[in-house]
C-alpha cells in the first residue's frame, strides 16, 4: 500500500501501515499523528488518514519528516503499534484453556468500523465492529468474514419537502483502508462459492482491525454473470431471491474463502442468522469426507456459536420453499438427505408452511446460542420455546449476554484525558472492573462541565457546517434550513434522538401532544431543544413518513427553531451526537429493543439516558444515573416523558451553583459514566463470550482439530 503514497518520505513511511490499520481510530495518539500534519486537511478528509496521505502536498510530509518533535511522536506511536500487534501475552491466553487454538471465524453481514467503510446499516453492524476491535485488544484469536458492499448502504438526502431520498453511499475504494487480496502469483484472489449452480465467484478484500483480519467478499467481478455481479452490491436487499443468493455467498462462500486463504478455524460464531449457511457448508464437508450425517451434525453443532439480535418477527429471514428447491434441489442428496429432511432443519414448527427459517436453522445447529440483553434472552426463549418441546421457558438453551461498546472507540479523546488524570493511567486497561470508576467522583464538577460544554459546541458547529453545505447546494430554503439546526443554542438543554427511523422506535412519540411539547421547548427561561438523526430503510415508507413529519414540524415557527433533523446519520455524526448532547432519549415500543447501544455510548461520555425500561436499560438504570419510565402504551409513555422533562430534568439542569455549574446535573453525569464504563463495555461482553461459550466450543474443536485439512 505504500505505493499509494509516492510522496511519503521513508523516514515516516510507517504512517502508511497505520493508515491501513483501523487500530489508529481507537488510539488518540495515533489519530493525533495524522491530525497534526495538517488540521484542515484532516477535517477535509473526514478523518480518513488514507485520503489525507493521498492528498497532502509533498512539502507538508517532507517538513514533518524533518521535525524533531513530530518524529518523537511518530516513534512513540510506531513502537506502541508494533508492541500491540506482536504481543502474545494477553487476556485470552492467560485466562482461556486451550487458548492456542486456530482462530474463531466470526461471520456478520455488516460491520460498523469507521465511516470510510460504509458496510453497515445500524446497531448490528456496530456491535460486530466493536466486538472485533475488542477481540483484538483482548488477544482473542479471530478471523472475521463479511461482505464488501461496493454500493454501501445508503446516503440519506432529505428533500426540501422532508422526504428521504436514498442515494447510494458508494465506497471510495482508493481512499478507504481496504486492500485487495492477491494469490501466489500476484493476481486478485478469486474464490468459487460452493454449492451454487451455475457458479458464482467472489474477489476478496482485507481490512486490518488491530490484530484481527476482516476478509470481505465482493461479487462485482468480470468472471460473474451480470446478474451475479450485483449480489454484494448493497446491504439488505429487499427481494427475497436476491437476499437468498446474498446469504448463500456469505455462508458457503465465507467458509470457502477461509480455505482459499489457508486459514483454518476452530469454531464459528454467527452474528445473526444471515450467515447460517456456513453451518450447512461445514456439515457438507464432513459428510463428503466420510462422516455419517449424524456425526457431522453433532461435531458442527458442538463448535458453533449463534447470537440472535432481534425480537421483531420480520427481522428473521424466512425463504420460500420454491426458492430453496431452485437453489438447493441439486444438493439435498449430496448431504445424504431427502428434500424433507433438508427443509426440516429450517422449519419452524409454529409456522411450518412459511418457509426455511434461518434463525431456526441456527438455533437447531448451534450448541451455544444467546440473546443480547437479559430481557432479550427471556423474550427469545419464549419466542423459540416450541423448538424444544416439553421444556419450559427457563430450560430453553438460549443464554443472554448483554451487548457492550468498545470503550476506546467511543470515549471522546478529551474525556479520555480527563479519565487519565483522575482515574489513573491504568483505567483503560481495567475499564471493565467497576472499581476502576469509583474515582469519577473525584473529578471536579467544573472540569467535567467545561469539557461537556466544549463538546456540545463542537456538535452544534458540525451541525451548522452541514446546514451551510445544504444551503450552498441549494437543497434548503430559508424556512427549511431551520430544520437543519441553524437556530440551536449551546446554552439550552439539548436532547438527542438518533437511531433507525422505523415505527417501533417511535421517533415522533414526543410530538404526540404538540402543544405540550411547544411549552416545554419554548419555556422562556429554561428552554429545551431536540436533535434528531437517523435513516429509514429504503423500503420502509412508514419510517420515511415519520421522518418527514418531524422534518416539517421542525420548521414550524411555533417550535421556535428548537427542533433539528440532521441528515445522514453515520459513524461520524454518531460520535458528535453521543459526545455532545445533554440527554439521550430512547422510546421504542417494548419489548422490541433487543438491547440498544447508542445510549451506552452517550452514558460513557456523561450523557444520561431518558429511556423506556427495555433492552439494556432494564439492567442499566440505577435510579441515580438517568431516568426511566415503564412501558404503558403510546399515550402514557409520551406523558411520562413530558412529566420527567418538566418536573425533574429541566429543573435539575438549570439549577446552577455559584460557579455557574449545574452541580446536581453533573452528579447524574458522573453516575452515568460510572455505570456504563464497566458493565456495558465490549470488554465485559467479549470476556463473557470467551468464558461461557468459546472455551467450551474450542475444547470440542480441539478434541478433533476441526478445520485442519
Ligand atoms: C451505535 C450506533 C447504532 C446503534 O444504536 P442503537 O441504540 O442500537 O440504535 C446505530 N448507528 C450508529 C451510527 C451507531 O453509532
PDB file of C-alpha atoms in Angstrom, residues 149-433:
ATOM      1  CA  UNK A 149     -20.558  -3.698  -0.464  1.00  0.00           C
ATOM      2  CA  UNK A 150     -19.250  -1.515  -3.282  1.00  0.00           C
ATOM      3  CA  UNK A 151     -22.643   0.219  -3.261  1.00  0.00           C
ATOM      4  CA  UNK A 152     -22.584   0.608   0.522  1.00  0.00           C
ATOM      5  CA  UNK A 153     -25.776   1.160   2.428  1.00  0.00           C
ATOM      6  CA  UNK A 154     -27.437   4.430   1.746  1.00  0.00           C
ATOM      7  CA  UNK A 155     -26.557   8.044   1.840  1.00  0.00           C
ATOM      8  CA  UNK A 156     -29.535   9.940   3.123  1.00  0.00           C
ATOM      9  CA  UNK A 157     -30.597  13.130   1.403  1.00  0.00           C
ATOM     10  CA  UNK A 158     -33.654  14.913   2.684  1.00  0.00           C
ATOM     11  CA  UNK A 159     -35.622  16.784   0.030  1.00  0.00           C
ATOM     12  CA  UNK A 160     -36.986  20.223   0.828  1.00  0.00           C
ATOM     13  CA  UNK A 161     -40.379  18.642   1.451  1.00  0.00           C
ATOM     14  CA  UNK A 162     -38.840  16.357   4.051  1.00  0.00           C
ATOM     15  CA  UNK A 163     -38.956  13.133   2.058  1.00  0.00           C
ATOM     16  CA  UNK A 164     -35.875  10.910   2.336  1.00  0.00           C
ATOM     17  CA  UNK A 165     -34.116  10.206  -0.930  1.00  0.00           C
ATOM     18  CA  UNK A 166     -31.986   7.102  -0.995  1.00  0.00           C
ATOM     19  CA  UNK A 167     -28.712   7.783  -2.699  1.00  0.00           C
ATOM     20  CA  UNK A 168     -26.099   5.069  -2.606  1.00  0.00           C
ATOM     21  CA  UNK A 169     -23.120   5.693  -0.417  1.00  0.00           C
ATOM     22  CA  UNK A 170     -20.558   4.414  -2.862  1.00  0.00           C
ATOM     23  CA  UNK A 171     -17.382   3.003  -1.420  1.00  0.00           C
ATOM     24  CA  UNK A 172     -14.389   5.049  -2.453  1.00  0.00           C
ATOM     25  CA  UNK A 173     -12.116   2.016  -2.708  1.00  0.00           C
ATOM     26  CA  UNK A 174      -8.972   4.025  -3.387  1.00  0.00           C
ATOM     27  CA  UNK A 175      -9.345   6.154  -0.271  1.00  0.00           C
ATOM     28  CA  UNK A 176     -10.613   3.513   2.146  1.00  0.00           C
ATOM     29  CA  UNK A 177      -8.412   1.420   4.438  1.00  0.00           C
ATOM     30  CA  UNK A 178      -9.062  -1.709   2.440  1.00  0.00           C
ATOM     31  CA  UNK A 179      -6.735  -3.878   0.369  1.00  0.00           C
ATOM     32  CA  UNK A 180      -7.348  -6.371  -2.364  1.00  0.00           C
ATOM     33  CA  UNK A 181      -6.123  -9.866  -1.504  1.00  0.00           C
ATOM     34  CA  UNK A 182      -3.945 -11.459  -4.183  1.00  0.00           C
ATOM     35  CA  UNK A 183      -2.965 -15.056  -4.812  1.00  0.00           C
ATOM     36  CA  UNK A 184       0.531 -16.552  -5.033  1.00  0.00           C
ATOM     37  CA  UNK A 185       1.150 -15.086  -8.458  1.00  0.00           C
ATOM     38  CA  UNK A 186       0.040 -11.602  -7.542  1.00  0.00           C
ATOM     39  CA  UNK A 187      -3.313 -11.862  -9.290  1.00  0.00           C
ATOM     40  CA  UNK A 188      -6.506 -10.959  -7.418  1.00  0.00           C
ATOM     41  CA  UNK A 189      -7.621 -13.956  -5.393  1.00  0.00           C
ATOM     42  CA  UNK A 190     -10.890 -15.340  -6.740  1.00  0.00           C
ATOM     43  CA  UNK A 191     -12.892 -17.942  -4.840  1.00  0.00           C
ATOM     44  CA  UNK A 192     -15.732 -20.042  -6.152  1.00  0.00           C
ATOM     45  CA  UNK A 193     -18.773 -20.270  -3.902  1.00  0.00           C
ATOM     46  CA  UNK A 194     -19.513 -23.960  -3.315  1.00  0.00           C
ATOM     47  CA  UNK A 195     -22.972 -25.485  -3.695  1.00  0.00           C
ATOM     48  CA  UNK A 196     -24.201 -22.890  -6.141  1.00  0.00           C
ATOM     49  CA  UNK A 197     -25.006 -23.756  -9.749  1.00  0.00           C
ATOM     50  CA  UNK A 198     -24.268 -22.049 -12.084  1.00  0.00           C
ATOM     51  CA  UNK A 199     -21.146 -20.935 -10.250  1.00  0.00           C
ATOM     52  CA  UNK A 200     -20.633 -17.604  -8.518  1.00  0.00           C
ATOM     53  CA  UNK A 201     -17.181 -16.237  -7.760  1.00  0.00           C
ATOM     54  CA  UNK A 202     -16.000 -13.671  -5.254  1.00  0.00           C
ATOM     55  CA  UNK A 203     -12.982 -11.427  -5.028  1.00  0.00           C
ATOM     56  CA  UNK A 204     -11.543 -10.850  -1.578  1.00  0.00           C
ATOM     57  CA  UNK A 205     -10.675  -7.664   0.284  1.00  0.00           C
ATOM     58  CA  UNK A 206      -8.980  -7.276   3.606  1.00  0.00           C
ATOM     59  CA  UNK A 207      -9.408  -4.714   6.369  1.00  0.00           C
ATOM     60  CA  UNK A 208      -6.962  -4.764   9.290  1.00  0.00           C
ATOM     61  CA  UNK A 209      -8.761  -4.222  12.607  1.00  0.00           C
ATOM     62  CA  UNK A 210      -5.848  -4.182  15.028  1.00  0.00           C
ATOM     63  CA  UNK A 211      -4.637  -7.758  15.172  1.00  0.00           C
ATOM     64  CA  UNK A 212      -7.713  -9.163  13.514  1.00  0.00           C
ATOM     65  CA  UNK A 213      -8.066  -9.522   9.774  1.00  0.00           C
ATOM     66  CA  UNK A 214     -11.523  -8.914   8.345  1.00  0.00           C
ATOM     67  CA  UNK A 215     -11.983 -10.558   4.942  1.00  0.00           C
ATOM     68  CA  UNK A 216     -14.730  -9.192   2.755  1.00  0.00           C
ATOM     69  CA  UNK A 217     -16.231 -10.851  -0.291  1.00  0.00           C
ATOM     70  CA  UNK A 218     -17.127  -8.942  -3.422  1.00  0.00           C
ATOM     71  CA  UNK A 219     -19.156 -10.413  -6.292  1.00  0.00           C
ATOM     72  CA  UNK A 220     -18.671  -7.483  -8.640  1.00  0.00           C
ATOM     73  CA  UNK A 221     -16.073  -9.148 -10.866  1.00  0.00           C
ATOM     74  CA  UNK A 222     -15.966  -9.854 -14.589  1.00  0.00           C
ATOM     75  CA  UNK A 223     -15.965 -13.590 -14.172  1.00  0.00           C
ATOM     76  CA  UNK A 224     -19.547 -13.464 -12.835  1.00  0.00           C
ATOM     77  CA  UNK A 225     -22.731 -13.305 -14.877  1.00  0.00           C
ATOM     78  CA  UNK A 226     -24.139  -9.784 -14.810  1.00  0.00           C
ATOM     79  CA  UNK A 227     -26.952 -10.823 -12.513  1.00  0.00           C
ATOM     80  CA  UNK A 228     -24.496 -12.315 -10.058  1.00  0.00           C
ATOM     81  CA  UNK A 229     -22.234  -9.283 -10.038  1.00  0.00           C
ATOM     82  CA  UNK A 230     -24.755  -7.302  -8.079  1.00  0.00           C
ATOM     83  CA  UNK A 231     -25.120  -9.806  -5.230  1.00  0.00           C
ATOM     84  CA  UNK A 232     -22.837  -7.917  -2.885  1.00  0.00           C
ATOM     85  CA  UNK A 233     -23.737  -4.528  -4.333  1.00  0.00           C
ATOM     86  CA  UNK A 234     -25.814  -3.370  -1.409  1.00  0.00           C
ATOM     87  CA  UNK A 235     -26.745  -4.230   2.148  1.00  0.00           C
ATOM     88  CA  UNK A 236     -30.089  -5.840   2.862  1.00  0.00           C
ATOM     89  CA  UNK A 237     -31.718  -6.143  -0.487  1.00  0.00           C
ATOM     90  CA  UNK A 238     -35.482  -6.407  -0.169  1.00  0.00           C
ATOM     91  CA  UNK A 239     -36.104  -9.012  -2.866  1.00  0.00           C
ATOM     92  CA  UNK A 240     -36.156 -12.484  -1.287  1.00  0.00           C
ATOM     93  CA  UNK A 241     -34.353 -14.248  -4.085  1.00  0.00           C
ATOM     94  CA  UNK A 242     -31.527 -11.738  -4.164  1.00  0.00           C
ATOM     95  CA  UNK A 243     -31.316 -11.960  -0.444  1.00  0.00           C
ATOM     96  CA  UNK A 244     -31.113 -15.725  -0.519  1.00  0.00           C
ATOM     97  CA  UNK A 245     -28.296 -15.530  -3.037  1.00  0.00           C
ATOM     98  CA  UNK A 246     -26.524 -12.993  -0.867  1.00  0.00           C
ATOM     99  CA  UNK A 247     -26.772 -15.217   2.186  1.00  0.00           C
ATOM    100  CA  UNK A 248     -25.570 -18.235   0.208  1.00  0.00           C
ATOM    101  CA  UNK A 249     -22.485 -16.304  -0.766  1.00  0.00           C
ATOM    102  CA  UNK A 250     -21.943 -15.167   2.821  1.00  0.00           C
ATOM    103  CA  UNK A 251     -22.277 -18.626   4.365  1.00  0.00           C
ATOM    104  CA  UNK A 252     -20.930 -21.012   1.739  1.00  0.00           C
ATOM    105  CA  UNK A 253     -18.550 -18.514   0.187  1.00  0.00           C
ATOM    106  CA  UNK A 254     -17.254 -17.424   3.591  1.00  0.00           C
ATOM    107  CA  UNK A 255     -16.069 -20.900   4.514  1.00  0.00           C
ATOM    108  CA  UNK A 256     -14.584 -21.451   1.058  1.00  0.00           C
ATOM    109  CA  UNK A 257     -12.801 -18.106   1.246  1.00  0.00           C
ATOM    110  CA  UNK A 258     -11.129 -19.058   4.534  1.00  0.00           C
ATOM    111  CA  UNK A 259      -9.929 -22.248   2.877  1.00  0.00           C
ATOM    112  CA  UNK A 260      -8.568 -20.374  -0.098  1.00  0.00           C
ATOM    113  CA  UNK A 261      -6.724 -18.104   2.312  1.00  0.00           C
ATOM    114  CA  UNK A 262      -5.423 -21.220   4.096  1.00  0.00           C
ATOM    115  CA  UNK A 263      -6.848 -20.055   7.380  1.00  0.00           C
ATOM    116  CA  UNK A 264      -8.060 -22.941   9.485  1.00  0.00           C
ATOM    117  CA  UNK A 265     -10.703 -22.203  12.063  1.00  0.00           C
ATOM    118  CA  UNK A 266     -11.569 -23.835  15.354  1.00  0.00           C
ATOM    119  CA  UNK A 267     -15.159 -22.717  15.811  1.00  0.00           C
ATOM    120  CA  UNK A 268     -17.568 -20.346  14.125  1.00  0.00           C
ATOM    121  CA  UNK A 269     -19.618 -17.539  15.640  1.00  0.00           C
ATOM    122  CA  UNK A 270     -22.621 -16.350  13.626  1.00  0.00           C
ATOM    123  CA  UNK A 271     -23.654 -12.794  14.357  1.00  0.00           C
ATOM    124  CA  UNK A 272     -27.339 -13.162  13.415  1.00  0.00           C
ATOM    125  CA  UNK A 273     -28.802 -15.796  11.073  1.00  0.00           C
ATOM    126  CA  UNK A 274     -27.777 -14.203   7.750  1.00  0.00           C
ATOM    127  CA  UNK A 275     -24.666 -16.351   7.620  1.00  0.00           C
ATOM    128  CA  UNK A 276     -26.270 -19.613   8.797  1.00  0.00           C
ATOM    129  CA  UNK A 277     -25.467 -21.440   5.558  1.00  0.00           C
ATOM    130  CA  UNK A 278     -21.918 -21.597   6.878  1.00  0.00           C
ATOM    131  CA  UNK A 279     -23.229 -24.331   9.172  1.00  0.00           C
ATOM    132  CA  UNK A 280     -24.509 -26.357   6.223  1.00  0.00           C
ATOM    133  CA  UNK A 281     -21.235 -25.940   4.405  1.00  0.00           C
ATOM    134  CA  UNK A 282     -19.320 -27.295   7.387  1.00  0.00           C
ATOM    135  CA  UNK A 283     -21.687 -30.265   7.582  1.00  0.00           C
ATOM    136  CA  UNK A 284     -21.403 -30.928   3.853  1.00  0.00           C
ATOM    137  CA  UNK A 285     -17.624 -31.051   4.065  1.00  0.00           C
ATOM    138  CA  UNK A 286     -17.705 -33.580   6.843  1.00  0.00           C
ATOM    139  CA  UNK A 287     -20.196 -35.755   5.032  1.00  0.00           C
ATOM    140  CA  UNK A 288     -18.130 -35.609   1.854  1.00  0.00           C
ATOM    141  CA  UNK A 289     -15.013 -36.628   3.748  1.00  0.00           C
ATOM    142  CA  UNK A 290     -16.699 -39.675   5.188  1.00  0.00           C
ATOM    143  CA  UNK A 291     -18.545 -38.720   8.390  1.00  0.00           C
ATOM    144  CA  UNK A 292     -22.043 -40.012   8.863  1.00  0.00           C
ATOM    145  CA  UNK A 293     -24.595 -37.241   8.731  1.00  0.00           C
ATOM    146  CA  UNK A 294     -25.440 -37.586  12.417  1.00  0.00           C
ATOM    147  CA  UNK A 295     -21.860 -37.372  13.433  1.00  0.00           C
ATOM    148  CA  UNK A 296     -21.215 -34.402  11.156  1.00  0.00           C
ATOM    149  CA  UNK A 297     -24.157 -32.549  12.656  1.00  0.00           C
ATOM    150  CA  UNK A 298     -23.057 -33.369  16.173  1.00  0.00           C
ATOM    151  CA  UNK A 299     -19.489 -32.150  15.564  1.00  0.00           C
ATOM    152  CA  UNK A 300     -20.546 -28.984  13.800  1.00  0.00           C
ATOM    153  CA  UNK A 301     -23.128 -28.155  16.431  1.00  0.00           C
ATOM    154  CA  UNK A 302     -20.575 -28.517  19.230  1.00  0.00           C
ATOM    155  CA  UNK A 303     -18.370 -25.902  17.589  1.00  0.00           C
ATOM    156  CA  UNK A 304     -20.938 -23.285  16.583  1.00  0.00           C
ATOM    157  CA  UNK A 305     -21.928 -20.152  18.484  1.00  0.00           C
ATOM    158  CA  UNK A 306     -25.002 -18.189  17.406  1.00  0.00           C
ATOM    159  CA  UNK A 307     -26.154 -14.758  18.542  1.00  0.00           C
ATOM    160  CA  UNK A 308     -29.671 -13.628  17.704  1.00  0.00           C
ATOM    161  CA  UNK A 309     -30.399  -9.915  17.757  1.00  0.00           C
ATOM    162  CA  UNK A 310     -33.998  -9.251  17.046  1.00  0.00           C
ATOM    163  CA  UNK A 311     -37.274  -9.865  18.814  1.00  0.00           C
ATOM    164  CA  UNK A 312     -39.141  -8.495  15.777  1.00  0.00           C
ATOM    165  CA  UNK A 313     -40.509 -11.456  13.738  1.00  0.00           C
ATOM    166  CA  UNK A 314     -39.868  -9.682  10.414  1.00  0.00           C
ATOM    167  CA  UNK A 315     -36.228  -9.437  11.372  1.00  0.00           C
ATOM    168  CA  UNK A 316     -35.739 -13.167  10.819  1.00  0.00           C
ATOM    169  CA  UNK A 317     -35.126 -14.351   7.273  1.00  0.00           C
ATOM    170  CA  UNK A 318     -37.573 -16.963   6.012  1.00  0.00           C
ATOM    171  CA  UNK A 319     -37.079 -18.195   2.437  1.00  0.00           C
ATOM    172  CA  UNK A 320     -39.970 -19.699   0.464  1.00  0.00           C
ATOM    173  CA  UNK A 321     -39.615 -23.385  -0.370  1.00  0.00           C
ATOM    174  CA  UNK A 322     -39.712 -22.849  -4.122  1.00  0.00           C
ATOM    175  CA  UNK A 323     -36.551 -20.759  -3.834  1.00  0.00           C
ATOM    176  CA  UNK A 324     -34.918 -23.367  -1.623  1.00  0.00           C
ATOM    177  CA  UNK A 325     -35.706 -26.012  -4.255  1.00  0.00           C
ATOM    178  CA  UNK A 326     -34.374 -23.817  -7.007  1.00  0.00           C
ATOM    179  CA  UNK A 327     -31.024 -23.254  -5.324  1.00  0.00           C
ATOM    180  CA  UNK A 328     -30.611 -26.360  -3.194  1.00  0.00           C
ATOM    181  CA  UNK A 329     -32.559 -29.001  -5.133  1.00  0.00           C
ATOM    182  CA  UNK A 330     -29.403 -30.429  -6.664  1.00  0.00           C
ATOM    183  CA  UNK A 331     -27.651 -30.925  -3.372  1.00  0.00           C
ATOM    184  CA  UNK A 332     -30.109 -32.399  -0.909  1.00  0.00           C
ATOM    185  CA  UNK A 333     -28.742 -35.792  -1.800  1.00  0.00           C
ATOM    186  CA  UNK A 334     -25.116 -34.729  -1.579  1.00  0.00           C
ATOM    187  CA  UNK A 335     -25.768 -34.285   2.104  1.00  0.00           C
ATOM    188  CA  UNK A 336     -27.331 -37.724   2.316  1.00  0.00           C
ATOM    189  CA  UNK A 337     -30.723 -36.129   2.925  1.00  0.00           C
ATOM    190  CA  UNK A 338     -34.136 -36.264   1.386  1.00  0.00           C
ATOM    191  CA  UNK A 339     -35.770 -32.986   0.463  1.00  0.00           C
ATOM    192  CA  UNK A 340     -37.988 -33.218   3.538  1.00  0.00           C
ATOM    193  CA  UNK A 341     -35.089 -33.872   5.887  1.00  0.00           C
ATOM    194  CA  UNK A 342     -33.179 -30.924   4.485  1.00  0.00           C
ATOM    195  CA  UNK A 343     -36.057 -28.488   4.749  1.00  0.00           C
ATOM    196  CA  UNK A 344     -36.869 -29.781   8.209  1.00  0.00           C
ATOM    197  CA  UNK A 345     -33.620 -28.207   9.510  1.00  0.00           C
ATOM    198  CA  UNK A 346     -35.020 -24.751   8.853  1.00  0.00           C
ATOM    199  CA  UNK A 347     -38.654 -25.460   9.552  1.00  0.00           C
ATOM    200  CA  UNK A 348     -40.387 -23.567  12.322  1.00  0.00           C
ATOM    201  CA  UNK A 349     -42.919 -25.960  13.915  1.00  0.00           C
ATOM    202  CA  UNK A 350     -45.074 -22.942  14.731  1.00  0.00           C
ATOM    203  CA  UNK A 351     -45.241 -21.952  11.053  1.00  0.00           C
ATOM    204  CA  UNK A 352     -44.167 -24.983   9.030  1.00  0.00           C
ATOM    205  CA  UNK A 353     -45.602 -23.642   5.779  1.00  0.00           C
ATOM    206  CA  UNK A 354     -43.845 -20.284   5.983  1.00  0.00           C
ATOM    207  CA  UNK A 355     -40.566 -21.425   4.511  1.00  0.00           C
ATOM    208  CA  UNK A 356     -36.977 -22.066   5.507  1.00  0.00           C
ATOM    209  CA  UNK A 357     -36.141 -20.063   8.606  1.00  0.00           C
ATOM    210  CA  UNK A 358     -32.506 -19.052   9.078  1.00  0.00           C
ATOM    211  CA  UNK A 359     -32.899 -18.434  12.807  1.00  0.00           C
ATOM    212  CA  UNK A 360     -34.431 -21.853  13.337  1.00  0.00           C
ATOM    213  CA  UNK A 361     -31.582 -23.426  11.386  1.00  0.00           C
ATOM    214  CA  UNK A 362     -29.054 -21.572  13.523  1.00  0.00           C
ATOM    215  CA  UNK A 363     -30.713 -22.370  16.840  1.00  0.00           C
ATOM    216  CA  UNK A 364     -31.038 -26.057  15.962  1.00  0.00           C
ATOM    217  CA  UNK A 365     -27.473 -26.428  14.830  1.00  0.00           C
ATOM    218  CA  UNK A 366     -25.571 -24.383  17.417  1.00  0.00           C
ATOM    219  CA  UNK A 367     -24.661 -25.656  20.857  1.00  0.00           C
ATOM    220  CA  UNK A 368     -24.237 -22.106  22.089  1.00  0.00           C
ATOM    221  CA  UNK A 369     -26.959 -19.520  21.457  1.00  0.00           C
ATOM    222  CA  UNK A 370     -27.753 -16.220  23.075  1.00  0.00           C
ATOM    223  CA  UNK A 371     -29.833 -13.075  23.034  1.00  0.00           C
ATOM    224  CA  UNK A 372     -28.207  -9.698  23.614  1.00  0.00           C
ATOM    225  CA  UNK A 373     -29.608  -8.462  26.937  1.00  0.00           C
ATOM    226  CA  UNK A 374     -31.256 -10.168  29.896  1.00  0.00           C
ATOM    227  CA  UNK A 375     -34.707  -9.142  28.757  1.00  0.00           C
ATOM    228  CA  UNK A 376     -33.982 -10.123  25.184  1.00  0.00           C
ATOM    229  CA  UNK A 377     -32.808 -13.512  26.433  1.00  0.00           C
ATOM    230  CA  UNK A 378     -36.198 -14.023  28.118  1.00  0.00           C
ATOM    231  CA  UNK A 379     -38.119 -12.830  25.079  1.00  0.00           C
ATOM    232  CA  UNK A 380     -36.059 -15.068  22.804  1.00  0.00           C
ATOM    233  CA  UNK A 381     -36.515 -18.137  24.986  1.00  0.00           C
ATOM    234  CA  UNK A 382     -40.260 -17.601  24.938  1.00  0.00           C
ATOM    235  CA  UNK A 383     -40.253 -16.900  21.221  1.00  0.00           C
ATOM    236  CA  UNK A 384     -38.489 -20.161  20.359  1.00  0.00           C
ATOM    237  CA  UNK A 385     -39.536 -22.453  23.223  1.00  0.00           C
ATOM    238  CA  UNK A 386     -41.509 -24.612  20.794  1.00  0.00           C
ATOM    239  CA  UNK A 387     -38.253 -25.748  19.199  1.00  0.00           C
ATOM    240  CA  UNK A 388     -37.596 -27.657  22.410  1.00  0.00           C
ATOM    241  CA  UNK A 389     -40.949 -29.306  23.044  1.00  0.00           C
ATOM    242  CA  UNK A 390     -41.514 -30.342  26.606  1.00  0.00           C
ATOM    243  CA  UNK A 391     -39.129 -27.851  28.201  1.00  0.00           C
ATOM    244  CA  UNK A 392     -40.457 -24.776  29.959  1.00  0.00           C
ATOM    245  CA  UNK A 393     -39.082 -21.365  29.005  1.00  0.00           C
ATOM    246  CA  UNK A 394     -36.311 -21.421  31.581  1.00  0.00           C
ATOM    247  CA  UNK A 395     -34.930 -24.656  30.226  1.00  0.00           C
ATOM    248  CA  UNK A 396     -34.697 -23.400  26.653  1.00  0.00           C
ATOM    249  CA  UNK A 397     -30.965 -23.389  25.875  1.00  0.00           C
ATOM    250  CA  UNK A 398     -30.631 -19.747  24.853  1.00  0.00           C
ATOM    251  CA  UNK A 399     -28.431 -17.652  27.112  1.00  0.00           C
ATOM    252  CA  UNK A 400     -28.232 -13.888  27.496  1.00  0.00           C
ATOM    253  CA  UNK A 401     -25.037 -11.892  27.040  1.00  0.00           C
ATOM    254  CA  UNK A 402     -25.703  -8.181  27.150  1.00  0.00           C
ATOM    255  CA  UNK A 403     -24.105  -6.111  24.409  1.00  0.00           C
ATOM    256  CA  UNK A 404     -21.382  -3.634  25.195  1.00  0.00           C
ATOM    257  CA  UNK A 405     -19.490  -0.877  23.401  1.00  0.00           C
ATOM    258  CA  UNK A 406     -15.807  -0.668  22.572  1.00  0.00           C
ATOM    259  CA  UNK A 407     -14.802   1.912  25.137  1.00  0.00           C
ATOM    260  CA  UNK A 408     -11.614   3.181  23.439  1.00  0.00           C
ATOM    261  CA  UNK A 409     -13.642   3.849  20.266  1.00  0.00           C
ATOM    262  CA  UNK A 410     -16.481   5.740  21.901  1.00  0.00           C
ATOM    263  CA  UNK A 411     -14.848   7.677  24.716  1.00  0.00           C
ATOM    264  CA  UNK A 412     -14.206  11.187  23.446  1.00  0.00           C
ATOM    265  CA  UNK A 413     -10.453  11.990  23.497  1.00  0.00           C
ATOM    266  CA  UNK A 414     -10.835  14.981  25.861  1.00  0.00           C
ATOM    267  CA  UNK A 415     -12.873  12.781  28.198  1.00  0.00           C
ATOM    268  CA  UNK A 416     -10.201  10.148  27.935  1.00  0.00           C
ATOM    269  CA  UNK A 417      -7.607  12.683  29.056  1.00  0.00           C
ATOM    270  CA  UNK A 418      -9.822  13.651  31.955  1.00  0.00           C
ATOM    271  CA  UNK A 419     -10.113   9.999  32.977  1.00  0.00           C
ATOM    272  CA  UNK A 420      -6.347   9.586  32.638  1.00  0.00           C
ATOM    273  CA  UNK A 421      -5.951  12.404  35.085  1.00  0.00           C
ATOM    274  CA  UNK A 422      -8.457  11.305  37.716  1.00  0.00           C
ATOM    275  CA  UNK A 423      -8.848   7.547  37.319  1.00  0.00           C
ATOM    276  CA  UNK A 424      -5.148   6.902  36.905  1.00  0.00           C
ATOM    277  CA  UNK A 425      -3.229   5.860  33.807  1.00  0.00           C
ATOM    278  CA  UNK A 426      -4.297   2.208  34.092  1.00  0.00           C
ATOM    279  CA  UNK A 427      -8.019   2.928  33.860  1.00  0.00           C
ATOM    280  CA  UNK A 428      -8.380   1.972  30.215  1.00  0.00           C
ATOM    281  CA  UNK A 429      -6.730  -1.398  30.734  1.00  0.00           C
ATOM    282  CA  UNK A 430      -9.000  -2.188  33.669  1.00  0.00           C
ATOM    283  CA  UNK A 431     -12.139  -0.439  32.497  1.00  0.00           C
ATOM    284  CA  UNK A 432     -14.413  -3.465  32.860  1.00  0.00           C
ATOM    285  CA  UNK A 433     -13.691  -3.588  36.593  1.00  0.00           C
TER     286      UNK A 433
END
